[in-house]
Amino acid sequence: SLVTAINNERRAAYTSLAVKNGVTIEISGQLTFEKRYPSFPAGTWVQIQGKWLRKGM
């Protein structure tokens, strides 16, 4: 499915960054999210600590 393909690509990117920076895949994903979050438009749904939240409007 499209979702599976996107998730696999994301996982591969996080793995590559993790190896490059000497961190876990989870930390790599978290750092990427923290870097990109400010650029998300208001109203974007994001999953934070297992809960879906809408970025402030």
mmCIF file of C-alpha atoms in Angstrom, residues 13 18 20 26 35 39:
data_model
loop_
_atom_site.group_PDB
_atom_site.id
_atom_site.type_symbol
_atom_site.label_atom_id
_atom_site.label_comp_id
_atom_site.label_asym_id
_atom_site.label_seq_id
_atom_site.Cartn_x
_atom_site.Cartn_y
_atom_site.Cartn_z
ATOM 1 C CA ALA A 13 15.922 7.583 5.917
ATOM 2 C CA ALA A 18 20.904 7.275 12.820
ATOM 3 C CA LYS A 20 25.547 8.683 10.318
ATOM 4 C CA GLU A 26 13.949 6.363 17.351
ATOM 5 C CA LYS A 35 13.335 20.038 13.216
ATOM 6 C CA SER A 39 7.301 24.423 9.361
#
